[in-house]
Coordinates of C-alpha atoms and ligand atoms in Angstrom, one line a residue:
M1 CA -0.2 -0.7 -0.1
A2 CA 1.4 3.6 -0.9
Q3 CA 0.1 7.1 -0.9
V4 CA 1.6 10.3 -2.8
T5 CA 1.3 13.5 -1.6
V6 CA 0.7 16.1 -4.3
E7 CA 1.0 20.1 -3.7
T8 CA -1.2 22.4 -4.1
T9 CA 0.1 23.3 -7.1
G10 CA -1.0 20.0 -9.1
T11 CA 2.5 17.6 -8.4
M12 CA 3.9 16.1 -6.2
L13 CA 7.1 17.7 -4.7
V14 CA 9.3 16.4 -7.0
G15 CA 7.2 17.9 -10.0
S16 CA 5.3 13.6 -11.0
D17 CA 1.5 14.0 -12.0
I18 CA -1.3 11.7 -11.0
A19 CA -0.8 10.7 -14.3
A20 CA 2.5 9.3 -13.9
A21 CA 2.5 8.1 -9.9
T22 CA -0.6 6.3 -11.3
T23 CA 1.5 4.2 -14.2
I24 CA 5.0 3.6 -12.5
M25 CA 2.4 2.7 -8.8
N26 CA 1.0 -0.5 -11.2
A27 CA 4.4 -1.3 -13.2
M28 CA 5.1 -1.8 -9.0
D29 CA 2.4 -4.7 -8.2
V30 CA 1.2 -1.8 -5.6
D31 CA -2.1 -3.4 -3.9
V32 CA -3.4 -0.4 -2.7
M33 CA -2.7 3.1 -3.7
G34 CA -4.1 6.7 -2.1
L35 CA -3.7 9.6 -1.5
N36 CA -2.9 11.5 1.6
C37 CA -1.8 14.9 3.4
A38 CA -0.6 18.1 1.6
T39 CA -4.7 19.5 1.2
G40 CA -7.5 18.9 2.6
P41 CA -10.0 17.0 0.7
Q42 CA -12.2 19.4 -1.1
E43 CA -8.3 20.6 -3.8
M44 CA -7.4 17.0 -3.5
A45 CA -10.7 15.9 -5.3
E46 CA -10.0 16.0 -9.1
H47 CA -6.8 13.4 -7.8
V48 CA -9.0 11.0 -6.5
R49 CA -11.4 11.3 -9.3
Y50 CA -9.0 10.8 -11.2
L51 CA -7.8 7.6 -9.2
S52 CA -10.6 6.4 -9.7
Q53 CA -11.0 6.9 -13.2
N54 CA -7.9 5.4 -13.8
W55 CA -6.7 3.3 -10.8
P56 CA -7.2 -1.1 -10.4
R57 CA -7.4 -1.8 -7.6
K58 CA -8.4 -0.6 -4.1
I59 CA -7.7 3.9 -3.3
S60 CA -7.2 5.3 0.6
I61 CA -8.1 8.6 1.3
L62 CA -6.3 10.3 4.0
P63 CA -6.9 14.5 3.6
N64 CA -5.6 16.4 6.1
A65 CA -8.3 18.9 7.9
G66 CA -8.0 21.5 4.9
L67 CA -5.9 23.6 3.5
P68 CA -3.4 25.2 7.3
E69 CA -4.2 29.1 8.2
L70 CA -2.4 31.2 9.7
H71 CA -4.0 32.0 13.1
C72 CA -2.5 34.7 16.3
G73 CA 0.8 32.5 14.9
K74 CA -0.7 29.5 15.3
V75 CA -1.3 27.3 13.0
H76 CA -4.9 26.2 12.7
F77 CA -7.0 24.2 10.3
P78 CA -10.2 24.8 9.3
L79 CA -11.9 22.3 8.5
S80 CA -13.9 20.1 11.0
P81 CA -14.8 17.3 12.6
D82 CA -17.9 17.2 10.6
E83 CA -17.2 18.9 7.7
M84 CA -14.2 16.1 6.7
A85 CA -17.2 13.5 7.4
R86 CA -19.0 14.7 4.3
W87 CA -16.2 14.8 1.8
L88 CA -15.4 11.2 2.5
E89 CA -19.0 10.2 2.3
R90 CA -19.1 11.8 -1.5
F91 CA -15.7 10.2 -2.0
L92 CA -16.8 7.0 -1.5
K93 CA -20.1 6.8 -3.1
E94 CA -18.9 9.2 -5.8
D95 CA -15.6 7.0 -6.2
G96 CA -15.7 3.8 -4.5
I97 CA -13.4 4.5 -2.7
N98 CA -12.2 1.6 0.0
I99 CA -9.7 3.3 2.4
V100 CA -10.8 6.6 4.4
G101 CA -8.4 8.3 7.7
G102 CA -7.4 11.7 8.5
C103 CA -3.7 13.5 7.8
C104 CA -2.9 16.9 9.2
G105 CA -4.7 18.8 11.0
T106 CA -7.5 16.3 12.7
N107 CA -8.1 15.5 15.5
E108 CA -9.6 11.8 17.6
D109 CA -12.9 14.1 16.5
H110 CA -12.4 13.9 13.3
I111 CA -11.9 9.9 12.7
A112 CA -15.1 10.2 15.9
A113 CA -17.4 11.8 12.6
I114 CA -15.9 9.6 9.8
N115 CA -16.2 6.0 12.2
A116 CA -20.0 7.3 12.9
M117 CA -20.3 8.1 8.7
L118 CA -18.7 5.0 7.9
E119 CA -21.5 3.2 10.6
R120 CA -24.9 4.4 9.1
Q121 CA -24.0 3.3 5.1
E122 CA -25.4 -0.4 4.1
F123 CA -22.9 -3.4 5.2
D124 CA -21.6 -5.2 3.1
K125 CA -22.8 -9.1 4.3
T126 CA -20.7 -11.2 3.1
G127 CA -18.4 -12.6 6.2
G128 CA -19.7 -10.7 8.3
K129 CA -17.8 -8.3 7.3
K130 CA -19.0 -4.7 9.3
R131 CA -17.4 -2.8 6.1
P132 CA -19.8 -0.5 3.4
A133 CA -20.3 -2.4 0.1
P134 CA -18.3 -1.9 -2.1
V135 CA -19.1 1.2 -4.5
K136 CA -19.3 0.2 -8.1
R137 CA -16.4 1.9 -10.3
S138 CA -15.4 1.5 -13.7
V139 CA -11.9 1.6 -14.2
H140 CA -11.2 2.8 -17.6
F141 CA -6.6 2.0 -17.7
I142 CA -4.1 3.0 -20.0
P143 CA -1.1 1.4 -20.3
S144 CA 0.9 3.9 -20.5
V145 CA 5.0 4.0 -19.4
A146 CA 6.4 7.0 -16.8
S147 CA 9.3 9.5 -16.8
L148 CA 9.1 11.0 -13.0
Y149 CA 7.3 13.2 -13.9
N150 CA 4.6 12.7 -16.5
S151 CA 3.0 9.1 -17.9
V152 CA 2.7 8.1 -21.9
E153 CA 0.4 5.9 -23.3
L154 CA 1.5 3.2 -25.3
R155 CA -0.2 2.8 -27.8
Q156 CA -0.7 6.3 -29.9
E157 CA -3.9 7.6 -31.3
N158 CA -3.5 7.5 -34.8
A159 CA 0.5 7.9 -33.9
I160 CA 2.9 5.5 -33.2
L161 CA 4.6 5.5 -30.1
A162 CA 8.3 7.6 -31.3
I163 CA 11.2 6.7 -29.9
G164 CA 13.9 9.1 -29.8
E165 CA 16.3 7.7 -32.1
R166 CA 19.3 10.1 -31.2
C167 CA 21.5 9.5 -27.3
N168 CA 23.2 6.0 -29.0
A169 CA 26.4 6.1 -29.1
N170 CA 26.3 3.8 -31.9
G171 CA 23.7 5.1 -33.7
S172 CA 25.0 9.1 -33.6
K173 CA 28.5 10.7 -34.0
K174 CA 27.7 13.4 -32.3
F175 CA 26.6 11.7 -29.5
R176 CA 29.2 9.2 -29.1
L177 CA 31.7 12.3 -29.4
A178 CA 29.9 14.3 -26.9
Q179 CA 29.6 11.9 -24.5
D180 CA 33.5 10.7 -25.1
S181 CA 34.3 13.7 -24.1
G182 CA 32.6 13.6 -21.3
D183 CA 30.3 16.6 -22.9
W184 CA 27.4 15.9 -21.0
D185 CA 25.3 19.0 -21.6
T186 CA 25.9 18.6 -25.4
C187 CA 24.7 14.6 -24.6
V188 CA 21.4 15.9 -22.9
D189 CA 20.8 18.4 -25.3
M190 CA 19.7 16.3 -27.5
A191 CA 17.4 14.2 -25.3
K192 CA 15.7 17.7 -25.1
E193 CA 16.1 18.3 -29.5
Q194 CA 14.7 15.1 -29.7
I195 CA 11.5 15.8 -26.7
R196 CA 10.9 18.6 -28.2
E197 CA 10.9 17.6 -32.2
G198 CA 7.9 15.0 -30.7
S199 CA 9.8 12.0 -29.3
H200 CA 7.9 10.4 -27.1
T201 CA 10.6 8.3 -25.1
L202 CA 14.3 8.2 -26.1
D203 CA 16.5 5.3 -26.7
I204 CA 19.5 5.7 -24.8
C205 CA 22.7 3.6 -25.8
T206 CA 26.2 4.2 -24.1
A207 CA 28.0 1.1 -25.5
F208 CA 31.0 1.7 -27.0
V209 CA 34.1 0.3 -27.2
G210 CA 37.7 1.3 -24.6
R211 CA 34.7 3.2 -22.2
N212 CA 32.5 1.7 -18.7
E213 CA 28.8 0.7 -19.9
V214 CA 27.8 1.3 -16.5
A215 CA 29.2 4.1 -16.3
D216 CA 28.5 6.5 -19.0
M217 CA 24.7 5.0 -18.2
S218 CA 24.4 5.9 -15.3
E219 CA 25.6 8.9 -15.5
M220 CA 22.8 10.0 -18.7
V221 CA 20.5 7.8 -16.3
T222 CA 21.3 10.6 -13.1
R223 CA 20.9 14.4 -15.1
L224 CA 18.2 13.1 -17.8
R225 CA 15.8 11.9 -15.2
G226 CA 15.8 15.1 -13.3
S227 CA 15.8 17.0 -16.2
V228 CA 13.5 15.2 -19.0
T229 CA 10.0 14.0 -19.2
A230 CA 9.7 11.3 -21.8
P231 CA 10.0 8.1 -20.7
L232 CA 13.8 6.2 -20.6
V233 CA 14.7 3.1 -23.0
I234 CA 17.2 2.0 -22.2
D235 CA 19.4 0.3 -24.8
S236 CA 21.7 -2.2 -23.2
T237 CA 23.0 -5.9 -24.1
E238 CA 24.9 -5.9 -20.6
L239 CA 22.7 -7.1 -17.8
I240 CA 24.6 -4.5 -14.9
V241 CA 24.2 -1.8 -17.3
L242 CA 19.9 -2.7 -17.6
E243 CA 20.1 -3.6 -13.9
A244 CA 22.8 0.0 -13.2
A245 CA 19.8 2.3 -15.4
L246 CA 16.8 1.0 -13.6
K247 CA 18.6 1.6 -10.4
L248 CA 18.3 5.1 -10.6
Y249 CA 15.4 5.6 -12.6
A250 CA 12.1 7.5 -11.6
G251 CA 10.1 6.0 -13.5
K252 CA 7.9 3.4 -15.4
A253 CA 10.7 2.0 -18.5
I254 CA 11.3 0.2 -21.0
I255 CA 14.4 -2.5 -21.8
N256 CA 15.6 -2.9 -24.8
S257 CA 16.2 -5.5 -25.3
I258 CA 15.5 -10.0 -24.7
N259 CA 15.9 -12.5 -27.5
F260 CA 17.0 -16.6 -27.2
E261 CA 20.1 -16.1 -28.6
D262 CA 21.3 -18.6 -26.3
G263 CA 18.9 -19.9 -24.8
E264 CA 16.7 -18.7 -22.5
E265 CA 19.2 -18.5 -19.6
P266 CA 20.1 -14.1 -19.7
A267 CA 16.2 -13.7 -21.1
H268 CA 15.1 -14.4 -17.8
A269 CA 17.7 -12.8 -16.7
R270 CA 16.4 -10.3 -17.8
M271 CA 12.2 -10.3 -17.2
K272 CA 13.4 -10.7 -13.3
L273 CA 14.4 -7.2 -13.9
A274 CA 11.2 -5.8 -15.3
K275 CA 9.8 -7.5 -12.6
K276 CA 10.8 -5.7 -9.9
Y277 CA 12.1 -2.2 -11.4
G278 CA 8.3 -2.5 -12.9
A279 CA 9.8 -2.1 -16.6
A280 CA 7.9 -2.8 -20.1
V281 CA 10.1 -5.1 -22.3
I282 CA 11.2 -4.6 -25.8
A283 CA 11.2 -8.0 -27.0
L284 CA 13.6 -9.2 -30.5
T285 CA 12.1 -12.1 -32.0
I286 CA 16.1 -14.0 -32.6
D287 CA 17.0 -17.7 -31.2
E288 CA 19.4 -19.6 -30.6
E289 CA 18.8 -19.9 -34.2
G290 CA 19.6 -16.8 -34.9
M291 CA 17.8 -13.4 -36.7
A292 CA 14.7 -14.7 -37.9
K293 CA 14.0 -13.6 -41.8
D294 CA 11.4 -15.0 -43.5
V295 CA 7.8 -15.1 -42.4
D296 CA 7.1 -17.8 -39.9
R297 CA 10.2 -17.8 -38.0
K298 CA 9.3 -13.9 -37.1
V299 CA 5.8 -14.8 -36.4
A300 CA 7.2 -18.3 -34.8
I301 CA 9.6 -16.4 -32.1
A302 CA 7.5 -13.8 -31.2
H303 CA 4.7 -16.1 -30.2
R304 CA 7.4 -18.4 -28.5
L305 CA 8.1 -14.2 -26.6
Y306 CA 4.6 -13.7 -25.4
D307 CA 4.6 -17.1 -23.8
F308 CA 7.8 -16.4 -22.6
C309 CA 6.8 -13.2 -20.7
C310 CA 3.0 -12.4 -20.5
N311 CA 2.5 -15.8 -19.6
Q312 CA 5.3 -17.1 -17.5
Y313 CA 6.0 -13.3 -15.6
G314 CA 3.0 -11.4 -16.3
L315 CA 4.5 -9.5 -17.8
P316 CA 0.9 -7.4 -18.7
A317 CA 0.3 -8.0 -22.6
S318 CA 0.7 -4.0 -23.2
D319 CA 3.6 -4.2 -22.1
L320 CA 5.1 -6.2 -24.2
M321 CA 6.6 -5.3 -27.5
I322 CA 7.5 -6.9 -30.0
D323 CA 11.0 -6.2 -32.5
P324 CA 10.0 -8.4 -35.3
L325 CA 14.0 -6.5 -36.9
T326 CA 14.4 -4.3 -39.3
F327 CA 16.9 -4.8 -41.8
T328 CA 18.8 -3.3 -44.9
I329 CA 17.8 -3.9 -48.0
C330 CA 19.8 -1.4 -49.7
T331 CA 22.8 -3.6 -49.6
G332 CA 21.9 -4.5 -53.5
N333 CA 22.4 -8.5 -52.2
E334 CA 20.2 -11.3 -54.3
D335 CA 19.0 -12.5 -50.4
D336 CA 17.8 -9.0 -48.6
R337 CA 15.7 -7.9 -51.1
K338 CA 12.4 -9.5 -49.6
L339 CA 13.6 -8.6 -45.9
G340 CA 11.7 -5.2 -46.1
L341 CA 8.1 -7.3 -47.5
W342 CA 8.8 -10.0 -44.8
T343 CA 9.1 -7.6 -41.8
L344 CA 5.9 -6.2 -42.4
E345 CA 3.8 -9.2 -43.3
A346 CA 5.2 -10.5 -40.3
I347 CA 3.8 -7.6 -38.7
E348 CA 0.9 -8.0 -39.8
R349 CA 0.2 -11.1 -39.0
I350 CA 1.7 -10.4 -35.8
H351 CA -1.1 -8.2 -34.9
K352 CA -3.2 -10.6 -36.7
E353 CA -2.8 -12.9 -33.9
L354 CA -0.9 -11.0 -30.4
P355 CA -3.4 -7.9 -31.2
D356 CA -2.8 -6.4 -27.1
I357 CA 1.0 -5.9 -27.2
Q358 CA 2.9 -2.9 -29.2
I359 CA 5.1 -3.8 -32.6
I360 CA 7.9 -1.7 -32.4
L361 CA 11.1 -1.9 -35.3
G362 CA 14.2 0.2 -34.8
L363 CA 13.5 1.3 -37.9
S364 CA 16.2 4.1 -39.8
N365 CA 18.0 0.8 -40.2
I366 CA 16.2 -0.2 -43.0
S367 CA 18.6 1.7 -45.3
F368 CA 21.7 1.7 -44.4
G369 CA 23.6 2.2 -47.1
L370 CA 21.3 4.7 -49.0
N371 CA 22.2 8.8 -49.3
P372 CA 21.2 10.8 -46.7
A373 CA 18.6 12.8 -48.7
A374 CA 16.8 9.0 -49.7
R375 CA 16.9 7.0 -46.9
H376 CA 14.5 9.2 -45.2
V377 CA 11.8 9.1 -47.7
L378 CA 13.6 4.8 -48.0
N379 CA 12.7 5.3 -43.5
S380 CA 9.3 8.4 -44.4
V381 CA 7.5 5.1 -46.7
Y382 CA 8.7 1.3 -44.5
L383 CA 6.8 3.3 -41.8
D384 CA 4.0 4.8 -44.0
H385 CA 3.7 1.1 -45.1
A386 CA 4.5 -1.1 -41.9
Q387 CA 2.3 1.0 -39.6
K388 CA -0.8 0.6 -41.4
R389 CA -0.1 -3.2 -41.2
G390 CA 0.2 -2.6 -37.2
M391 CA 2.8 -1.3 -35.6
T392 CA 2.8 0.8 -32.7
G393 CA 5.9 2.1 -32.2
A394 CA 8.8 3.8 -33.9
I395 CA 12.8 4.6 -33.2
I396 CA 12.9 6.8 -35.3
H397 CA 15.1 10.5 -35.5
V398 CA 11.8 12.3 -35.8
S399 CA 12.5 15.5 -37.8
K400 CA 14.4 13.2 -40.4
I401 CA 10.3 10.8 -41.7
A402 CA 7.9 12.9 -43.5
P403 CA 4.1 12.5 -44.1
L404 CA 3.9 10.8 -48.2
H405 CA 1.7 14.2 -49.1
K406 CA 5.2 15.6 -48.7
I407 CA 7.5 13.0 -50.7
P408 CA 7.1 14.0 -55.1
A409 CA 5.0 10.9 -55.8
H410 CA 7.6 9.3 -58.0
E411 CA 10.5 8.9 -54.8
V412 CA 7.4 6.9 -53.1
Q413 CA 6.9 5.5 -56.2
A414 CA 10.6 4.8 -55.8
A415 CA 10.3 3.8 -52.3
E416 CA 7.8 1.3 -52.8
D417 CA 9.3 0.0 -55.7
L418 CA 12.8 -1.1 -53.3
I419 CA 10.9 -2.2 -50.2
Y420 CA 8.4 -4.3 -52.6
D421 CA 11.5 -5.7 -54.5
R422 CA 9.1 -4.9 -58.3
R423 CA 11.9 -4.3 -60.4
L424 CA 12.2 -3.7 -64.3
P425 CA 13.3 -5.6 -66.7
I426 CA 17.1 -4.4 -67.7
P427 CA 16.7 -3.1 -70.9
E428 CA 19.5 -4.2 -73.5
V429 CA 21.9 -2.9 -74.0
A430 CA 22.6 -1.3 -77.9
Ligands
THG501 N1 15.5 -2.6 -32.8 C1 15.6 -1.9 -31.1 N2 16.6 -2.1 -30.6 C2 17.3 -0.6 -31.8 C3 17.4 -1.2 -32.6 C4 16.6 -1.6 -33.5 N3 18.6 -0.6 -31.1 C5 19.8 0.6 -32.0 C6 18.9 1.3 -33.3 N4 18.5 -0.7 -33.5 C7 18.1 2.0 -33.7 N5 18.9 3.0 -33.9 C8 19.3 3.1 -34.4 C9 20.1 4.8 -33.9 C10 20.6 6.4 -35.5 C11 20.7 4.9 -37.2 C12 19.6 3.2 -37.2 C13 19.8 3.5 -35.7 C14 21.0 5.3 -37.7 N6 21.7 6.7 -38.2 C15 22.9 6.9 -38.9 C16 23.3 6.9 -39.2 O1 24.0 5.6 -38.7 O2 24.1 6.9 -40.6 C17 22.9 8.8 -38.0 C18 23.9 9.2 -38.1 C19 24.9 10.6 -37.1 O3 24.0 10.8 -37.1 O4 25.6 10.4 -36.9 O5 21.8 4.5 -39.0 O6 16.5 -2.1 -34.6 N7 15.0 -3.2 -29.8

């Protein structure tokens, strides 16, 4: 059972809002979530309503006896015992709360009035209990991740969850150079810039030969947790790096990633972390035989991952983010031409067969090897096709994605010909 204190500013002292607190508490499997202190019941009413509509388990409410006033140099709490009891009765009947009490400024008289109010309620006769029957409420739980400050929905309306790709030592030269010279301000600025561009969450990868990945990841998480509102995606193959990051992070993070490349042992270790720290999980379609390239293997491994994470570990399906792998289709090798198409077909099948999970891709991989202008076009067109087939999120550089109507039609056509491997016969040279 855990309670949060929402100040008159509308957030907790550190700045977390009620939605962020709710998302994190839910991920930590808290049984009873509540509010206490800081304000009286009137100021709490809006947050009580939020919990009533969004918190899936029991609710406790312990307000102060109003907002304190100074009377002749002495602190005075204005709410009488009866007023206090009336507010709690309203929360009981309208919001279906389960546990009541008082915090600062309440005394025996307040508790006696609250008790008398409870005794007036209709009792729950089951099991000989002398308690008010629980009031029904309809909870609309929305699968989310959270930073210390904000909650972000994993399913975006008519859009994908944009995971900023640039805070990655292997994915950005600028980031790598800043990290390597200890220029953490630049690293944090790159995070903030991605949020301004529209990233909902940020992928963080500090793996770089010759540097201490635990120390660098810890530095990034420590700096970002208090300065950016977007939830973090911890991108590392090393268990100790994942754990160091999750330990430091106050929000509900996403682990990137688990797979079955070396059997199930590493995946077990990562799922234990996910449960302990309440994280969502990106899972790649890789098994003991390697990365899945054809559709059937991608789908089969997706089902195995679902069974492993959701059935064995109880991870909510909405917190499982399957990544059916993006490979570049720009190598010129005959064997690689269908890889983008197969990933699209796998997305469609996984979305149909496992409708509640999330599906993501590391989008930019699709265009490795092309020039920057061509990459933007191919990335944008591929994103559009993947989204239409059921992809719910992607690791991307948001400002480098264009809506298709902003790209000349013949360029869209060229990208689609590449994705669908449509080829014209090569003309005979005279
Ligand atoms: N799936 C999951 N996680 C991933 C990937 C994935 N994490 C890493 C990667 N793949 C996704 N992130 C990136 C980041 C950058 C680029 C590609 C993928 C990229 N960068 C440019 C380049 O290297 O040419 C920009 C270079 C620069 O700015 O210096 O393409 O697939 N789960």
